[in-house]
Amino acid sequence: MDRLTNTVRPYAWGSTTAIPHLLGTEPTGEPQAEMWMGAHPGAPSHTPRGPLNEVIDADPAAELGPPAVEKFGPRLPFLLKLLAAGAPLSLQVHPDLQQAKEGYEAEEAKGVPISAPDRNYKDANHKPELICALTEFDGLCGFRAPEEAAKLLEGLGVDSLKPYVDLLRAHPEEAALREVLTAVLTADRDEMARTVTDATAAAQRIGGAYEPYAGIAHHYPGDPGVIAAMLLNHVRLQPGEALFLGAGVPHAYLNGLGVEIMANSDNVLRCGLTPKHVDVPELLRIVRFEATDPGVLRPEASPDGEELYDTPIDEFRLSRFVLPAGGAAHDLTAATPQILLCTAGTVRAGDLALAPGESAFVPAGEKAEVSGEGTVFRATVVA
């Protein structure tokens, strides 16, 4: 197996301390938002044999295994990350596989450059993702029931929100959510900014269930996404708990450190809380307008000590081992590629000692045994 050297992305929303604290390094004062582990060409991990994407390209069958190549093609189908949110990420949704293919082909046919700021589809793949909390972790996930959203907005006592409250109560669920999100995102920007300012002041005064939205507004004053965010469920994960984000489910991460895994795609449709492009018509085509329970996941333990986060897709499979002192070694040898990430203690992966934040790539079929005292996450595929 190969020890990985990984790139940390300095996005503005990143925490300045969470990743350095995990790694045991001094903060630089700059945001450190995501550490990428994988073969994404934007920031591939490096191995002693070279960049991981080039290692895989040189012999996909040997590195990924024939079953994974046959099912997903000659590329690692997932990207593993440490994600450290110090401020809210953009409110967003991801397309399903068919929508991604159609959107990508349409923009290619129009000649929209991949790097264009108004480009929606960077590739033809979907982007389901899973976030597992390492610390207490706040996020938004899926729509509230319309009546719950109406009560939340009504409780602010802001007159300009009353039309949205009325819409939420006047229509069946799908139509109510669609009409209100459309109205919020297409409202006059100046009028909406005043509404957000008034709603923020009320949220700060009332506190309680409104605190997360007051915090969002602190980072994005006047942004329509603040009101859109109030249509969504607020979720606070405890360490070890996770959320799965499927296609069309609006979501945003607000604060905390977690392990994130996703299909290898950059396709994002934004709803707000961002200075980036918001394509409202395309967004409304992708969003699933249905109230959902966020569905907090807790790992399912197997007799061999593996704790699996069960998800309905095959591009990734995330599990963890919490290794006690003096415990037996675990044989993780598999016919699929793996990335192992230590998040606590000291773990031995084969001949490598992994400290928190350190990781290794295990080619398909390579012997992989973990031992020690600590926590190690295992990322692979279902093939």
Short mmCIF file of C-alpha atoms in Angstrom, two decimals, residues 46-295:
data_model
loop_
_atom_site.label_atom_id
_atom_site.label_comp_id
_atom_site.label_asym_id
_atom_site.label_seq_id
_atom_site.Cartn_x
_atom_site.Cartn_y
_atom_site.Cartn_z
CA HIS A 46 0.62 11.84 -4.17
CA THR A 47 2.19 8.45 -3.55
CA PRO A 48 5.84 7.32 -3.61
CA ARG A 49 5.02 6.11 -7.15
CA GLY A 50 3.70 9.50 -8.31
CA PRO A 51 0.32 11.27 -8.36
CA LEU A 52 -2.43 8.75 -7.64
CA ASN A 53 -4.39 9.59 -10.80
CA GLU A 54 -1.31 8.87 -12.92
CA VAL A 55 -0.59 5.66 -11.00
CA ILE A 56 -4.13 4.47 -11.72
CA ASP A 57 -4.04 5.62 -15.36
CA ALA A 58 -0.89 3.56 -15.92
CA ASP A 59 -2.61 0.27 -14.98
CA PRO A 60 -6.29 0.63 -13.99
CA ALA A 61 -6.93 -3.10 -13.74
CA ALA A 62 -4.06 -3.66 -11.32
CA GLU A 63 -4.83 -0.64 -9.12
CA LEU A 64 -8.63 -0.75 -9.12
CA GLY A 65 -9.32 -4.40 -9.86
CA PRO A 66 -11.24 -5.75 -12.87
CA PRO A 67 -14.68 -5.65 -11.13
CA ALA A 68 -14.37 -1.92 -10.34
CA VAL A 69 -13.05 -1.07 -13.82
CA GLU A 70 -15.88 -2.99 -15.46
CA LYS A 71 -18.52 -1.27 -13.32
CA PHE A 72 -17.16 2.30 -13.06
CA GLY A 73 -14.52 2.65 -15.76
CA PRO A 74 -10.75 3.14 -15.39
CA ARG A 75 -10.97 5.83 -12.67
CA LEU A 76 -11.29 5.80 -8.88
CA PRO A 77 -15.04 6.43 -8.52
CA PHE A 78 -14.94 8.22 -5.17
CA LEU A 79 -13.24 11.14 -3.48
CA LEU A 80 -12.57 11.07 0.28
CA LYS A 81 -12.15 14.30 2.26
CA LEU A 82 -11.64 15.81 5.63
CA LEU A 83 -14.09 18.72 5.66
CA ALA A 84 -13.75 21.54 8.21
CA ALA A 85 -16.49 24.16 8.06
CA GLY A 86 -15.90 27.36 9.98
CA ALA A 87 -18.69 29.17 8.13
CA PRO A 88 -21.72 27.94 6.12
CA LEU A 89 -21.12 26.40 2.71
CA SER A 90 -23.44 27.33 -0.15
CA LEU A 91 -26.99 25.99 -0.12
CA GLN A 92 -26.93 23.44 -2.94
CA VAL A 93 -28.28 20.35 -4.68
CA HIS A 94 -26.71 17.72 -6.93
CA PRO A 95 -28.23 16.13 -10.06
CA ASP A 96 -28.97 12.47 -10.55
CA LEU A 97 -26.97 10.53 -13.16
CA GLN A 98 -29.40 11.12 -16.03
CA GLN A 99 -29.74 14.84 -15.26
CA ALA A 100 -25.95 15.18 -15.09
CA LYS A 101 -25.48 13.50 -18.47
CA GLU A 102 -28.17 15.66 -20.09
CA GLY A 103 -26.87 18.86 -18.52
CA TYR A 104 -23.25 18.15 -19.42
CA GLU A 105 -24.08 17.27 -23.03
CA ALA A 106 -26.24 20.40 -23.40
CA GLU A 107 -23.50 22.72 -22.14
CA GLU A 108 -20.90 20.97 -24.27
CA ALA A 109 -23.13 21.44 -27.31
CA LYS A 110 -23.45 25.15 -26.52
CA GLY A 111 -19.67 25.46 -26.25
CA VAL A 112 -19.73 26.71 -22.63
CA PRO A 113 -16.13 26.46 -21.35
CA ILE A 114 -15.63 24.09 -18.42
CA SER A 115 -14.03 26.94 -16.47
CA ALA A 116 -16.87 29.42 -17.17
CA PRO A 117 -18.36 30.82 -13.93
CA ASP A 118 -21.89 30.20 -15.24
CA ARG A 119 -21.22 26.55 -16.13
CA ASN A 120 -23.39 24.14 -14.10
CA TYR A 121 -22.08 20.74 -15.21
CA LYS A 122 -18.35 20.07 -15.04
CA ASP A 123 -18.78 16.38 -15.86
CA ALA A 124 -21.46 13.81 -16.72
CA ASN A 125 -21.56 12.14 -13.31
CA HIS A 126 -23.86 12.37 -10.31
CA LYS A 127 -22.58 13.42 -6.87
CA PRO A 128 -24.18 11.55 -3.99
CA GLU A 129 -22.25 12.19 -0.78
CA LEU A 130 -21.97 11.15 2.85
CA ILE A 131 -20.70 13.30 5.73
CA CYS A 132 -19.67 11.62 9.00
CA ALA A 133 -19.10 13.90 12.00
CA LEU A 134 -15.80 13.83 13.85
CA THR A 135 -16.92 16.71 16.08
CA GLU A 136 -20.38 18.11 16.73
CA PHE A 137 -21.48 19.07 13.22
CA ASP A 138 -24.29 21.38 12.10
CA GLY A 139 -26.00 21.20 8.73
CA LEU A 140 -29.20 21.68 6.78
CA CYS A 141 -30.70 18.69 4.98
CA GLY A 142 -33.95 18.35 3.05
CA PHE A 143 -37.20 20.31 3.21
CA ARG A 144 -39.28 20.71 6.33
CA ALA A 145 -43.00 19.94 6.03
CA PRO A 146 -44.66 23.09 4.63
CA GLU A 147 -46.64 23.72 7.83
CA GLU A 148 -43.44 23.52 9.94
CA ALA A 149 -41.71 25.97 7.61
CA ALA A 150 -44.75 28.27 7.72
CA LYS A 151 -44.71 28.32 11.54
CA LEU A 152 -40.99 29.06 11.60
CA LEU A 153 -41.32 31.99 9.18
CA GLU A 154 -44.49 33.26 10.86
CA GLY A 155 -42.82 33.24 14.27
CA LEU A 156 -40.39 35.94 13.15
CA GLY A 157 -43.21 38.46 12.95
CA VAL A 158 -41.90 40.02 9.72
CA ASP A 159 -44.72 41.36 7.53
CA SER A 160 -42.88 40.80 4.24
CA LEU A 161 -42.65 37.07 5.00
CA LYS A 162 -46.44 36.67 5.24
CA PRO A 163 -46.92 35.95 1.50
CA TYR A 164 -44.52 32.99 1.81
CA VAL A 165 -46.37 31.75 4.90
CA ASP A 166 -49.64 31.93 3.00
CA LEU A 167 -48.22 30.08 0.00
CA LEU A 168 -46.91 27.30 2.25
CA ARG A 169 -50.39 26.81 3.67
CA ALA A 170 -52.37 27.21 0.45
CA HIS A 171 -51.03 24.37 -1.70
CA PRO A 172 -50.15 20.68 -1.55
CA GLU A 173 -46.63 19.92 -0.37
CA GLU A 174 -44.74 19.83 -3.70
CA ALA A 175 -46.43 22.94 -5.12
CA ALA A 176 -46.05 24.86 -1.85
CA LEU A 177 -42.32 24.20 -1.55
CA ARG A 178 -41.70 24.88 -5.24
CA GLU A 179 -43.63 28.16 -5.26
CA VAL A 180 -41.99 29.52 -2.13
CA LEU A 181 -38.42 28.63 -3.15
CA THR A 182 -39.07 30.11 -6.60
CA ALA A 183 -40.54 33.28 -5.08
CA VAL A 184 -37.60 33.72 -2.69
CA LEU A 185 -34.95 33.27 -5.39
CA THR A 186 -36.66 35.49 -7.97
CA ALA A 187 -37.75 38.33 -5.66
CA ASP A 188 -36.43 41.85 -6.15
CA ARG A 189 -32.93 41.77 -4.65
CA ASP A 190 -33.26 45.02 -2.71
CA GLU A 191 -36.64 44.09 -1.27
CA MET A 192 -35.36 40.64 -0.35
CA ALA A 193 -32.28 42.13 1.32
CA ARG A 194 -34.57 44.24 3.52
CA THR A 195 -36.65 41.18 4.37
CA VAL A 196 -33.54 39.21 5.29
CA THR A 197 -32.29 42.09 7.45
CA ASP A 198 -35.60 42.23 9.33
CA ALA A 199 -35.74 38.45 9.66
CA THR A 200 -32.17 38.36 10.95
CA ALA A 201 -32.87 40.93 13.64
CA ALA A 202 -35.90 38.93 14.77
CA ALA A 203 -33.96 35.65 14.74
CA GLN A 204 -31.21 37.16 16.87
CA ARG A 205 -33.78 38.51 19.32
CA ILE A 206 -35.79 35.28 19.62
CA GLY A 207 -32.91 32.77 19.58
CA GLY A 208 -33.68 29.09 20.16
CA ALA A 209 -34.62 27.36 16.90
CA TYR A 210 -33.71 30.56 15.04
CA GLU A 211 -30.07 30.64 16.17
CA PRO A 212 -28.69 28.62 13.21
CA TYR A 213 -30.34 31.00 10.74
CA ALA A 214 -29.10 34.09 12.58
CA GLY A 215 -25.63 32.57 12.31
CA ILE A 216 -26.05 31.99 8.57
CA ALA A 217 -27.20 35.61 8.10
CA HIS A 218 -24.13 36.86 9.95
CA HIS A 219 -21.98 35.36 7.19
CA TYR A 220 -24.35 36.18 4.30
CA PRO A 221 -26.21 39.39 5.18
CA GLY A 222 -29.10 40.11 2.85
CA ASP A 223 -28.72 36.83 0.91
CA PRO A 224 -32.02 35.22 -0.24
CA GLY A 225 -30.48 31.91 0.80
CA VAL A 226 -31.10 32.86 4.44
CA ILE A 227 -34.86 32.59 3.88
CA ALA A 228 -34.46 29.52 1.66
CA ALA A 229 -32.46 27.90 4.46
CA MET A 230 -35.42 28.25 6.81
CA LEU A 231 -37.37 25.88 4.57
CA LEU A 232 -34.87 23.12 5.44
CA ASN A 233 -34.34 20.81 8.40
CA HIS A 234 -31.58 21.84 10.79
CA VAL A 235 -29.51 18.84 11.91
CA ARG A 236 -26.85 18.64 14.63
CA LEU A 237 -24.76 15.49 14.30
CA GLN A 238 -22.83 14.04 17.20
CA PRO A 239 -19.41 12.43 16.54
CA GLY A 240 -19.89 9.19 14.65
CA GLU A 241 -23.27 10.15 13.19
CA ALA A 242 -23.66 10.78 9.46
CA LEU A 243 -25.92 12.17 6.74
CA PHE A 244 -26.39 10.80 3.24
CA LEU A 245 -27.22 13.44 0.59
CA GLY A 246 -28.86 11.99 -2.50
CA ALA A 247 -29.79 13.67 -5.77
CA GLY A 248 -32.09 16.66 -5.61
CA VAL A 249 -31.93 17.08 -1.82
CA PRO A 250 -31.10 20.69 -0.85
CA HIS A 251 -28.44 20.91 1.84
CA ALA A 252 -25.66 22.97 3.36
CA TYR A 253 -22.96 22.31 5.94
CA LEU A 254 -22.73 25.00 8.61
CA ASN A 255 -20.02 24.18 11.12
CA GLY A 256 -17.84 21.30 12.27
CA LEU A 257 -15.25 18.70 11.22
CA GLY A 258 -16.17 15.53 9.39
CA VAL A 259 -15.10 12.79 7.00
CA GLU A 260 -16.85 13.26 3.66
CA ILE A 261 -17.02 10.81 0.78
CA MET A 262 -18.67 11.38 -2.58
CA ALA A 263 -18.86 10.17 -6.13
CA ASN A 264 -16.07 11.73 -8.18
CA SER A 265 -17.95 14.75 -9.57
CA ASP A 266 -18.00 18.56 -9.39
CA ASN A 267 -21.65 19.05 -10.34
CA VAL A 268 -23.34 21.57 -8.00
CA LEU A 269 -26.49 23.66 -8.46
CA ARG A 270 -26.51 26.49 -5.91
CA CYS A 271 -29.58 28.00 -4.20
CA GLY A 272 -27.88 30.77 -2.23
CA LEU A 273 -25.35 31.62 0.50
CA THR A 274 -22.76 32.19 -2.17
CA PRO A 275 -21.39 34.89 -4.47
CA LYS A 276 -21.21 32.24 -7.23
CA HIS A 277 -23.61 31.69 -10.11
CA VAL A 278 -27.19 30.67 -9.24
CA ASP A 279 -29.09 29.27 -12.23
CA VAL A 280 -32.66 29.38 -10.89
CA PRO A 281 -34.44 27.57 -13.79
CA GLU A 282 -31.93 24.71 -13.81
CA LEU A 283 -31.96 24.53 -10.03
CA LEU A 284 -35.76 24.20 -10.00
CA ARG A 285 -35.47 21.35 -12.53
CA ILE A 286 -33.13 19.42 -10.23
CA VAL A 287 -34.59 20.01 -6.75
CA ARG A 288 -36.87 17.32 -5.31
CA PHE A 289 -39.73 19.26 -3.73
CA GLU A 290 -40.73 16.91 -0.95
CA ALA A 291 -40.49 17.09 2.82
CA THR A 292 -38.01 14.55 4.16
CA ASP A 293 -36.63 13.34 7.42
CA PRO A 294 -32.88 14.07 7.39
CA GLY A 295 -32.26 10.40 8.18
#
